[in-house]
């Protein structure tokens, strides 16, 4: 991260285009900058007043949703074909760091806001990582509310973007930038790092569960073949016997085929050696579907359905359609073969 001494000297993005929020003046530019700053504050305030509306709960579940929201943005970048590695670290001081090797959140000025895109993504509701994307980049998240909600509910957030030849950094307190986006040293790398410290005044607990996070990341790795997602726990009480941080790393070249293999490996014998894998895509409707299945010798079925990488625990028309197609197919086959 940049030390604060660098901020003004190296910053270009904001000082060229605007003035800091709170500065008063009479030019139209300054007025509209102030107007957008007020909109941002009202947005943040709404989130902090009714966090449940945005993240479901302020309990352990909501806390973990913050992590998923940040990671989902990186997964979207991976889905778009621009990132293949996401590193998540639980820090000793209650922070969580999410690093990806994607293109980096854009840093150029958004004309309507007169601020760098990265600042807009972090501070304006519903601006999270969704513009400029397109295609199938729809990982779920907490109702897809965006990283600005995480920012609003964090005591502190640090964002680092490597893009357009430089490393850029900005910090936020309770969702509000502490300084303009800083341009730091040159780099030809690309990627985004978001580190956040969930606000203990909002959440009932700020204690993350390694188990909960690792289970979700394994699922995400199964659902996004080729993606590597690692989780490291640097908290003092969580080191292994040799005093090293706990780390898990998930990567599945086979995607949901590997998921089925994994599930059946813990369920006794399989009836046939090969996992059946079916894929179809309707480009026009931007729909794609994949089914992987393998019978085992147990009588209890295990059906896991997902929509946009969200586990649909209660099924839905996608799962119903699958069941009805399977039943029809097996009945037809049985009748044909008498
Ligand atoms: C909008 C546009 C572009 C990238 C992203 C968002 C982006 C967001 C996140 C959040 C975490 N990691 C991310 N990586 C990328 C790309 C626009 C372009 O380069 O054409």
mmCIF file of C-alpha atoms and ligand atoms in Angstrom:
data_model
loop_
_atom_site.group_PDB
_atom_site.id
_atom_site.type_symbol
_atom_site.label_atom_id
_atom_site.label_comp_id
_atom_site.label_asym_id
_atom_site.label_seq_id
_atom_site.Cartn_x
_atom_site.Cartn_y
_atom_site.Cartn_z
ATOM 1 C CA UNK A 1 0.000 0.000 0.000
ATOM 2 C CA UNK A 2 1.088 3.556 -0.581
ATOM 3 C CA UNK A 3 2.299 5.499 2.385
ATOM 4 C CA UNK A 4 0.296 8.639 2.756
ATOM 5 C CA UNK A 5 3.276 10.801 1.806
ATOM 6 C CA UNK A 6 2.909 9.554 -1.761
ATOM 7 C CA UNK A 7 -0.715 10.427 -2.121
ATOM 8 C CA UNK A 8 -0.619 13.944 -3.451
ATOM 9 C CA UNK A 9 2.702 13.841 -5.177
ATOM 10 C CA UNK A 10 1.914 10.809 -7.307
ATOM 11 C CA UNK A 11 -1.793 11.089 -7.639
ATOM 12 C CA UNK A 12 -3.030 12.042 -11.057
ATOM 13 C CA UNK A 13 -6.469 10.622 -11.539
ATOM 14 C CA UNK A 14 -8.477 12.777 -9.201
ATOM 15 C CA UNK A 15 -6.625 16.042 -8.901
ATOM 16 C CA UNK A 16 -6.625 16.598 -12.654
ATOM 17 C CA UNK A 17 -10.336 16.054 -12.983
ATOM 18 C CA UNK A 18 -12.002 17.125 -9.795
ATOM 19 C CA UNK A 19 -11.665 18.479 -6.320
ATOM 20 C CA UNK A 20 -11.946 16.555 -3.119
ATOM 21 C CA UNK A 21 -15.404 16.088 -1.674
ATOM 22 C CA UNK A 22 -16.158 18.797 0.836
ATOM 23 C CA UNK A 23 -14.215 21.492 -0.974
ATOM 24 C CA UNK A 24 -16.555 24.350 -1.617
ATOM 25 C CA UNK A 25 -16.568 26.504 -4.708
ATOM 26 C CA UNK A 26 -18.873 27.904 -7.274
ATOM 27 C CA UNK A 27 -17.787 26.363 -10.564
ATOM 28 C CA UNK A 28 -20.285 23.894 -12.076
ATOM 29 C CA UNK A 29 -17.711 21.076 -11.896
ATOM 30 C CA UNK A 30 -17.278 21.492 -8.176
ATOM 31 C CA UNK A 31 -21.007 21.666 -7.597
ATOM 32 C CA UNK A 32 -21.667 18.427 -9.451
ATOM 33 C CA UNK A 33 -18.752 16.748 -7.674
ATOM 34 C CA UNK A 34 -20.324 17.713 -4.369
ATOM 35 C CA UNK A 35 -23.696 16.456 -5.587
ATOM 36 C CA UNK A 36 -22.292 13.043 -6.433
ATOM 37 C CA UNK A 37 -20.497 12.934 -3.070
ATOM 38 C CA UNK A 38 -23.824 13.532 -1.324
ATOM 39 C CA UNK A 39 -25.456 10.744 -3.340
ATOM 40 C CA UNK A 40 -22.616 8.436 -2.280
ATOM 41 C CA UNK A 41 -23.038 9.337 1.390
ATOM 42 C CA UNK A 42 -26.804 8.794 1.215
ATOM 43 C CA UNK A 43 -26.194 5.398 -0.368
ATOM 44 C CA UNK A 44 -23.682 4.395 2.300
ATOM 45 C CA UNK A 45 -26.002 5.638 5.010
ATOM 46 C CA UNK A 46 -28.900 3.522 3.698
ATOM 47 C CA UNK A 47 -26.680 0.430 3.777
ATOM 48 C CA UNK A 48 -25.428 1.123 7.295
ATOM 49 C CA UNK A 49 -28.976 1.843 8.557
ATOM 50 C CA UNK A 50 -30.473 -1.356 7.146
ATOM 51 C CA UNK A 51 -27.587 -3.754 6.528
ATOM 52 C CA UNK A 52 -29.957 -6.736 6.519
ATOM 53 C CA UNK A 53 -31.627 -5.409 3.367
ATOM 54 C CA UNK A 54 -28.313 -5.661 1.560
ATOM 55 C CA UNK A 55 -26.544 -8.650 3.056
ATOM 56 C CA UNK A 56 -29.355 -10.694 4.592
ATOM 57 C CA UNK A 57 -28.119 -10.577 8.184
ATOM 58 C CA UNK A 58 -25.576 -9.001 10.503
ATOM 59 C CA UNK A 59 -24.731 -12.358 12.042
ATOM 60 C CA UNK A 60 -22.051 -14.833 11.067
ATOM 61 C CA UNK A 61 -23.785 -15.488 7.756
ATOM 62 C CA UNK A 62 -23.823 -11.835 6.762
ATOM 63 C CA UNK A 63 -20.186 -11.477 7.775
ATOM 64 C CA UNK A 64 -19.181 -14.347 5.501
ATOM 65 C CA UNK A 65 -21.311 -12.870 2.718
ATOM 66 C CA UNK A 66 -18.957 -9.891 2.690
ATOM 67 C CA UNK A 67 -16.115 -12.210 1.727
ATOM 68 C CA UNK A 68 -18.219 -13.919 -0.953
ATOM 69 C CA UNK A 69 -19.216 -10.589 -2.434
ATOM 70 C CA UNK A 70 -15.599 -9.511 -2.857
ATOM 71 C CA UNK A 71 -14.530 -12.940 -4.138
ATOM 72 C CA UNK A 72 -17.488 -13.052 -6.564
ATOM 73 C CA UNK A 73 -16.179 -9.953 -8.300
ATOM 74 C CA UNK A 74 -12.892 -11.739 -8.875
ATOM 75 C CA UNK A 75 -14.743 -14.884 -9.991
ATOM 76 C CA UNK A 76 -16.632 -12.769 -12.549
ATOM 77 C CA UNK A 77 -13.288 -11.577 -13.862
ATOM 78 C CA UNK A 78 -12.213 -15.233 -14.103
ATOM 79 C CA UNK A 79 -15.500 -16.169 -15.829
ATOM 80 C CA UNK A 80 -14.801 -13.442 -18.366
ATOM 81 C CA UNK A 81 -11.524 -15.245 -19.085
ATOM 82 C CA UNK A 82 -9.149 -12.656 -17.636
ATOM 83 C CA UNK A 83 -8.142 -14.170 -14.282
ATOM 84 C CA UNK A 84 -7.295 -17.683 -13.156
ATOM 85 C CA UNK A 85 -6.119 -17.277 -9.570
ATOM 86 C CA UNK A 86 -7.779 -15.854 -6.474
ATOM 87 C CA UNK A 87 -5.956 -15.743 -3.136
ATOM 88 C CA UNK A 88 -7.967 -15.095 0.000
ATOM 89 C CA UNK A 89 -6.207 -14.421 3.307
ATOM 90 C CA UNK A 90 -7.749 -14.066 6.751
ATOM 91 C CA UNK A 91 -5.436 -11.520 8.394
ATOM 92 C CA UNK A 92 -4.385 -11.573 12.065
ATOM 93 C CA UNK A 93 -6.068 -8.191 12.714
ATOM 94 C CA UNK A 94 -9.571 -9.151 11.550
ATOM 95 C CA UNK A 95 -9.125 -8.136 7.914
ATOM 96 C CA UNK A 96 -9.675 -10.261 4.837
ATOM 97 C CA UNK A 97 -7.567 -9.805 1.708
ATOM 98 C CA UNK A 98 -8.726 -10.939 -1.732
ATOM 99 C CA UNK A 99 -6.188 -10.872 -4.570
ATOM 100 C CA UNK A 100 -6.895 -11.686 -8.214
ATOM 101 C CA UNK A 101 -4.787 -11.596 -11.355
ATOM 102 C CA UNK A 102 -7.455 -10.129 -13.622
ATOM 103 C CA UNK A 103 -7.406 -6.919 -15.664
ATOM 104 C CA UNK A 104 -7.818 -4.749 -12.573
ATOM 105 C CA UNK A 105 -10.787 -2.492 -11.871
ATOM 106 C CA UNK A 106 -10.583 0.397 -14.378
ATOM 107 C CA UNK A 107 -9.002 3.585 -13.028
ATOM 108 C CA UNK A 108 -10.006 6.048 -15.726
ATOM 109 C CA UNK A 109 -12.427 8.831 -14.884
ATOM 110 C CA UNK A 110 -16.152 8.096 -15.152
ATOM 111 C CA UNK A 111 -17.452 11.328 -16.743
ATOM 112 C CA UNK A 112 -20.833 11.351 -14.965
ATOM 113 C CA UNK A 113 -19.169 10.987 -11.553
ATOM 114 C CA UNK A 114 -15.889 12.760 -12.298
ATOM 115 C CA UNK A 115 -14.133 10.056 -10.340
ATOM 116 C CA UNK A 116 -11.983 7.053 -11.227
ATOM 117 C CA UNK A 117 -14.099 3.981 -12.041
ATOM 118 C CA UNK A 118 -12.533 2.073 -9.141
ATOM 119 C CA UNK A 119 -13.746 4.723 -6.690
ATOM 120 C CA UNK A 120 -17.231 4.574 -8.249
ATOM 121 C CA UNK A 121 -17.263 0.773 -7.955
ATOM 122 C CA UNK A 122 -16.269 1.023 -4.273
ATOM 123 C CA UNK A 123 -18.607 3.865 -3.298
ATOM 124 C CA UNK A 124 -21.721 3.852 -5.474
ATOM 125 C CA UNK A 125 -24.449 1.282 -4.825
ATOM 126 C CA UNK A 126 -25.064 -1.223 -7.607
ATOM 127 C CA UNK A 127 -21.955 -0.147 -9.494
ATOM 128 C CA UNK A 128 -20.011 -3.222 -8.441
ATOM 129 C CA UNK A 129 -18.037 -4.741 -11.282
ATOM 130 C CA UNK A 130 -21.026 -5.130 -13.555
ATOM 131 C CA UNK A 131 -20.423 -2.521 -16.218
ATOM 132 C CA UNK A 132 -18.099 -3.190 -19.107
ATOM 133 C CA UNK A 133 -18.421 -6.919 -18.523
ATOM 134 C CA UNK A 134 -21.241 -8.723 -20.244
ATOM 135 C CA UNK A 135 -21.368 -12.267 -21.529
ATOM 136 C CA UNK A 136 -21.838 -14.886 -18.876
ATOM 137 C CA UNK A 137 -20.047 -13.035 -16.134
ATOM 138 C CA UNK A 138 -22.745 -13.544 -13.535
ATOM 139 C CA UNK A 139 -21.462 -15.051 -10.360
ATOM 140 C CA UNK A 140 -24.069 -14.679 -7.680
ATOM 141 C CA UNK A 141 -22.893 -13.045 -4.515
ATOM 142 C CA UNK A 142 -25.220 -11.649 -1.915
ATOM 143 C CA UNK A 143 -27.947 -10.841 -4.368
ATOM 144 C CA UNK A 144 -25.136 -9.247 -6.420
ATOM 145 C CA UNK A 145 -25.173 -6.031 -4.440
ATOM 146 C CA UNK A 146 -21.589 -5.143 -5.171
ATOM 147 C CA UNK A 147 -18.449 -4.341 -3.313
ATOM 148 C CA UNK A 148 -19.725 -0.856 -2.363
ATOM 149 C CA UNK A 149 -21.939 -2.579 0.217
ATOM 150 C CA UNK A 150 -18.890 -4.314 1.680
ATOM 151 C CA UNK A 151 -17.194 -0.920 1.797
ATOM 152 C CA UNK A 152 -20.156 0.705 3.570
ATOM 153 C CA UNK A 153 -20.115 -2.056 6.198
ATOM 154 C CA UNK A 154 -16.354 -1.996 6.785
ATOM 155 C CA UNK A 155 -14.384 0.060 9.243
ATOM 156 C CA UNK A 156 -11.692 0.240 6.606
ATOM 157 C CA UNK A 157 -11.124 -0.911 3.019
ATOM 158 C CA UNK A 158 -7.926 -0.767 0.992
ATOM 159 C CA UNK A 159 -8.042 -1.303 -2.735
ATOM 160 C CA UNK A 160 -5.006 -1.860 -4.921
ATOM 161 C CA UNK A 161 -5.256 -2.041 -8.697
ATOM 162 C CA UNK A 162 -2.444 -2.903 -11.077
ATOM 163 C CA UNK A 163 -3.467 -1.642 -14.453
ATOM 164 C CA UNK A 164 -2.521 0.726 -17.269
ATOM 165 C CA UNK A 165 1.166 0.502 -16.309
ATOM 166 C CA UNK A 166 0.884 1.462 -12.646
ATOM 167 C CA UNK A 167 -0.079 0.291 -9.174
ATOM 168 C CA UNK A 168 -2.986 2.381 -7.893
ATOM 169 C CA UNK A 169 -4.217 2.518 -4.311
ATOM 170 C CA UNK A 170 -7.032 4.034 -2.316
ATOM 171 C CA UNK A 171 -8.241 3.631 1.279
ATOM 172 C CA UNK A 172 -11.755 4.121 2.650
ATOM 173 C CA UNK A 173 -13.090 4.557 6.168
ATOM 174 C CA UNK A 174 -16.746 3.525 6.702
ATOM 175 C CA UNK A 175 -17.091 3.656 2.913
ATOM 176 C CA UNK A 176 -15.676 7.153 2.452
ATOM 177 C CA UNK A 177 -12.342 7.649 0.611
ATOM 178 C CA UNK A 178 -9.622 9.010 2.914
ATOM 179 C CA UNK A 179 -7.760 10.490 -0.082
ATOM 180 C CA UNK A 180 -7.991 10.492 -3.880
ATOM 181 C CA UNK A 181 -6.854 7.433 -5.821
ATOM 182 C CA UNK A 182 -3.053 7.381 -5.697
ATOM 183 C CA UNK A 183 -0.858 6.411 -8.634
ATOM 184 C CA UNK A 184 2.196 4.598 -7.300
ATOM 185 C CA UNK A 185 5.179 2.968 -8.996
ATOM 186 C CA UNK A 186 5.087 1.591 -12.538
ATOM 187 C CA UNK A 187 4.247 -2.075 -13.069
ATOM 188 C CA UNK A 188 3.341 -4.188 -16.059
ATOM 189 C CA UNK A 189 1.321 -6.576 -13.910
ATOM 190 C CA UNK A 190 -2.469 -6.471 -13.704
ATOM 191 C CA UNK A 191 -4.931 -7.423 -11.000
ATOM 192 C CA UNK A 192 -7.039 -6.261 -8.102
ATOM 193 C CA UNK A 193 -6.530 -6.558 -4.349
ATOM 194 C CA UNK A 194 -9.361 -5.674 -1.980
ATOM 195 C CA UNK A 195 -8.691 -5.787 1.768
ATOM 196 C CA UNK A 196 -11.529 -5.047 4.163
ATOM 197 C CA UNK A 197 -12.053 -4.912 7.905
ATOM 198 C CA UNK A 198 -15.743 -5.617 8.680
ATOM 199 C CA UNK A 199 -17.278 -3.087 11.042
ATOM 200 C CA UNK A 200 -17.645 -4.576 14.525
ATOM 201 C CA UNK A 201 -20.334 -1.972 15.293
ATOM 202 C CA UNK A 202 -22.534 -3.522 12.576
ATOM 203 C CA UNK A 203 -21.769 -7.216 12.828
ATOM 204 C CA UNK A 204 -22.525 -9.388 15.858
ATOM 205 C CA UNK A 205 -19.226 -11.143 15.242
ATOM 206 C CA UNK A 206 -16.180 -10.421 13.104
ATOM 207 C CA UNK A 207 -14.717 -13.902 13.621
ATOM 208 C CA UNK A 208 -14.456 -15.779 10.314
ATOM 209 C CA UNK A 209 -14.825 -19.535 10.066
ATOM 210 C CA UNK A 210 -12.048 -21.151 8.032
ATOM 211 C CA UNK A 211 -14.360 -24.156 7.522
ATOM 212 C CA UNK A 212 -17.251 -22.097 6.153
ATOM 213 C CA UNK A 213 -15.012 -20.131 3.807
ATOM 214 C CA UNK A 214 -13.048 -23.144 2.572
ATOM 215 C CA UNK A 215 -16.241 -25.113 1.876
ATOM 216 C CA UNK A 216 -17.632 -22.251 -0.213
ATOM 217 C CA UNK A 217 -14.339 -21.794 -2.092
ATOM 218 C CA UNK A 218 -14.133 -25.498 -2.883
ATOM 219 C CA UNK A 219 -17.657 -25.285 -4.292
ATOM 220 C CA UNK A 220 -16.695 -22.232 -6.335
ATOM 221 C CA UNK A 221 -13.643 -24.053 -7.702
ATOM 222 C CA UNK A 222 -15.836 -27.007 -8.731
ATOM 223 C CA UNK A 223 -18.282 -24.646 -10.437
ATOM 224 C CA UNK A 224 -15.578 -22.698 -12.263
ATOM 225 C CA UNK A 225 -13.282 -25.243 -13.883
ATOM 226 C CA UNK A 226 -9.666 -24.165 -14.198
ATOM 227 C CA UNK A 227 -9.947 -21.496 -11.499
ATOM 228 C CA UNK A 228 -7.466 -21.728 -8.623
ATOM 229 C CA UNK A 229 -8.744 -20.413 -5.336
ATOM 230 C CA UNK A 230 -6.599 -20.500 -2.217
ATOM 231 C CA UNK A 231 -7.478 -19.681 1.377
ATOM 232 C CA UNK A 232 -4.845 -18.861 3.997
ATOM 233 C CA UNK A 233 -5.541 -18.259 7.666
ATOM 234 C CA UNK A 234 -2.923 -15.991 9.246
ATOM 235 C CA UNK A 235 -4.703 -15.589 12.585
ATOM 236 C CA UNK A 236 -2.477 -16.484 15.509
ATOM 237 C CA UNK A 237 -4.843 -19.038 17.055
ATOM 238 C CA UNK A 238 -5.212 -20.815 13.713
ATOM 239 C CA UNK A 239 -1.671 -21.871 12.805
ATOM 240 C CA UNK A 240 -0.876 -25.566 12.332
ATOM 241 C CA UNK A 241 1.352 -27.734 14.604
ATOM 242 C CA UNK A 242 4.524 -26.224 13.115
ATOM 243 C CA UNK A 243 3.252 -22.698 13.576
ATOM 244 C CA UNK A 244 2.553 -22.198 9.860
ATOM 245 C CA UNK A 245 -0.684 -20.604 8.618
ATOM 246 C CA UNK A 246 -3.402 -23.018 7.512
ATOM 247 C CA UNK A 247 -3.741 -23.048 3.729
ATOM 248 C CA UNK A 248 -6.003 -24.851 1.294
ATOM 249 C CA UNK A 249 -5.932 -24.568 -2.471
ATOM 250 C CA UNK A 250 -8.693 -25.714 -4.821
ATOM 251 C CA UNK A 251 -8.372 -26.248 -8.559
ATOM 252 C CA UNK A 252 -10.441 -28.624 -10.692
ATOM 253 C CA UNK A 253 -9.788 -29.079 -14.388
ATOM 254 C CA UNK A 254 -12.946 -31.202 -14.657
ATOM 255 C CA UNK A 255 -15.329 -28.752 -12.977
ATOM 256 C CA UNK A 256 -18.616 -30.355 -11.934
ATOM 257 C CA UNK A 257 -17.445 -33.744 -13.255
ATOM 258 C CA UNK A 258 -14.789 -33.561 -10.535
ATOM 259 C CA UNK A 259 -17.523 -32.451 -8.120
ATOM 260 C CA UNK A 260 -19.506 -35.633 -8.830
ATOM 261 C CA UNK A 261 -16.352 -37.765 -8.499
ATOM 262 C CA UNK A 262 -15.624 -36.079 -5.178
ATOM 263 C CA UNK A 263 -19.189 -36.611 -3.888
ATOM 264 C CA UNK A 264 -19.208 -40.277 -4.948
ATOM 265 C CA UNK A 265 -15.743 -40.903 -3.504
ATOM 266 C CA UNK A 266 -17.303 -40.373 -0.103
ATOM 267 C CA UNK A 267 -20.382 -42.482 -0.841
ATOM 268 C CA UNK A 268 -19.213 -46.031 -1.431
ATOM 269 C CA UNK A 269 -19.317 -47.759 -4.798
ATOM 270 C CA UNK A 270 -20.184 -46.346 -8.176
ATOM 271 C CA UNK A 271 -22.349 -48.284 -10.670
ATOM 272 C CA UNK A 272 -20.437 -47.143 -13.780
ATOM 273 C CA UNK A 273 -16.877 -45.794 -13.957
ATOM 274 C CA UNK A 274 -17.421 -42.737 -16.187
ATOM 275 C CA UNK A 275 -19.198 -39.602 -15.023
ATOM 276 C CA UNK A 276 -21.897 -38.632 -17.546
ATOM 277 C CA UNK A 277 -21.388 -35.016 -18.594
ATOM 278 C CA UNK A 278 -23.837 -33.017 -20.688
ATOM 279 C CA UNK A 279 -23.398 -29.418 -21.793
ATOM 280 C CA UNK A 280 -25.622 -27.146 -23.848
ATOM 281 C CA UNK A 281 -25.621 -23.479 -24.668
ATOM 282 C CA UNK A 282 -28.105 -21.021 -26.145
ATOM 283 C CA UNK A 283 -25.993 -18.031 -27.098
ATOM 284 C CA UNK A 284 -28.992 -15.958 -28.147
ATOM 285 C CA UNK A 285 -30.616 -16.223 -24.744
ATOM 286 C CA UNK A 286 -27.241 -16.151 -22.942
ATOM 287 C CA UNK A 287 -28.098 -19.444 -21.273
ATOM 288 C CA UNK A 288 -25.878 -22.384 -20.679
ATOM 289 C CA UNK A 289 -26.411 -25.574 -18.761
ATOM 290 C CA UNK A 290 -24.169 -28.376 -17.623
ATOM 291 C CA UNK A 291 -25.153 -31.610 -15.949
ATOM 292 C CA UNK A 292 -22.755 -34.170 -14.501
ATOM 293 C CA UNK A 293 -24.032 -37.401 -12.995
ATOM 294 C CA UNK A 294 -23.008 -40.848 -11.882
ATOM 295 C CA UNK A 295 -25.056 -43.503 -10.140
ATOM 296 C CA UNK A 296 -23.802 -45.028 -6.924
ATOM 297 C CA UNK A 297 -25.031 -48.104 -5.062
ATOM 298 C CA UNK A 298 -26.812 -46.097 -2.374
ATOM 299 C CA UNK A 299 -30.578 -45.707 -2.314
ATOM 300 C CA UNK A 300 -30.512 -42.069 -1.310
ATOM 301 C CA UNK A 301 -30.048 -39.634 -4.178
ATOM 302 C CA UNK A 302 -27.877 -36.587 -4.041
ATOM 303 C CA UNK A 303 -28.906 -33.804 -6.401
ATOM 304 C CA UNK A 304 -27.106 -30.479 -6.173
ATOM 305 C CA UNK A 305 -28.335 -27.711 -8.423
ATOM 306 C CA UNK A 306 -26.868 -24.268 -8.938
ATOM 307 C CA UNK A 307 -27.916 -21.140 -10.792
ATOM 308 C CA UNK A 308 -25.223 -18.582 -11.570
ATOM 309 C CA UNK A 309 -22.979 -20.510 -9.138
ATOM 310 C CA UNK A 310 -25.494 -20.114 -6.296
ATOM 311 C CA UNK A 311 -26.536 -23.366 -4.696
ATOM 312 C CA UNK A 312 -30.302 -23.609 -5.161
ATOM 313 C CA UNK A 313 -31.077 -25.634 -2.026
ATOM 314 C CA UNK A 314 -34.779 -25.689 -2.719
ATOM 315 C CA UNK A 315 -34.505 -26.693 -6.342
ATOM 316 C CA UNK A 316 -36.438 -24.765 -8.965
ATOM 317 C CA UNK A 317 -37.552 -25.095 -12.561
ATOM 318 C CA UNK A 318 -34.007 -25.987 -13.659
ATOM 319 C CA UNK A 319 -33.914 -28.944 -11.271
ATOM 320 C CA UNK A 320 -37.529 -29.911 -12.021
ATOM 321 C CA UNK A 321 -36.817 -29.872 -15.742
ATOM 322 C CA UNK A 322 -33.816 -32.126 -15.191
ATOM 323 C CA UNK A 323 -35.801 -34.615 -13.086
ATOM 324 C CA UNK A 324 -38.683 -34.746 -15.528
ATOM 325 C CA UNK A 325 -36.320 -35.233 -18.503
ATOM 326 C CA UNK A 326 -34.482 -38.024 -16.654
ATOM 327 C CA UNK A 327 -37.724 -39.792 -15.730
ATOM 328 C CA UNK A 328 -39.065 -39.535 -19.276
ATOM 329 C CA UNK A 329 -35.788 -40.773 -20.741
ATOM 330 C CA UNK A 330 -35.444 -43.780 -18.449
ATOM 331 C CA UNK A 331 -39.107 -44.761 -18.898
ATOM 332 C CA UNK A 332 -38.763 -44.552 -22.678
ATOM 333 C CA UNK A 333 -35.568 -46.609 -22.603
ATOM 334 C CA UNK A 334 -37.175 -49.239 -20.343
ATOM 335 C CA UNK A 335 -40.256 -49.482 -22.607
ATOM 336 C CA UNK A 336 -38.096 -49.700 -25.748
ATOM 337 C CA UNK A 337 -36.086 -52.547 -24.188
ATOM 338 C CA UNK A 338 -39.237 -54.119 -22.779
HETATM 339 C C1 LIG B 1 -15.243 -3.582 -14.734
HETATM 340 C C2 LIG B 1 -14.549 -3.593 -15.936
HETATM 341 C C3 LIG B 1 -13.389 -4.330 -16.036
HETATM 342 C C4 LIG B 1 -12.914 -5.036 -14.968
HETATM 343 C C5 LIG B 1 -13.582 -5.033 -13.759
HETATM 344 C C6 LIG B 1 -14.747 -4.308 -13.642
HETATM 345 C C7 LIG B 1 -13.030 -5.808 -12.644
HETATM 346 C C8 LIG B 1 -13.634 -5.753 -11.382
HETATM 347 C C9 LIG B 1 -13.072 -6.506 -10.357
HETATM 348 C C10 LIG B 1 -13.369 -6.703 -9.021
HETATM 349 C C11 LIG B 1 -12.423 -7.551 -8.502
HETATM 350 N N1 LIG B 1 -11.558 -7.885 -9.467
HETATM 351 C C12 LIG B 1 -11.926 -7.270 -10.605
HETATM 352 N N2 LIG B 1 -11.357 -7.302 -11.806
HETATM 353 C C13 LIG B 1 -11.894 -6.588 -12.802
HETATM 354 C C14 LIG B 1 -12.569 -4.412 -17.279
HETATM 355 C C15 LIG B 1 -12.726 -3.373 -18.288
HETATM 356 C C16 LIG B 1 -11.681 -3.566 -19.368
HETATM 357 O O1 LIG B 1 -10.512 -3.818 -19.088
HETATM 358 O O2 LIG B 1 -12.048 -3.499 -20.542
#
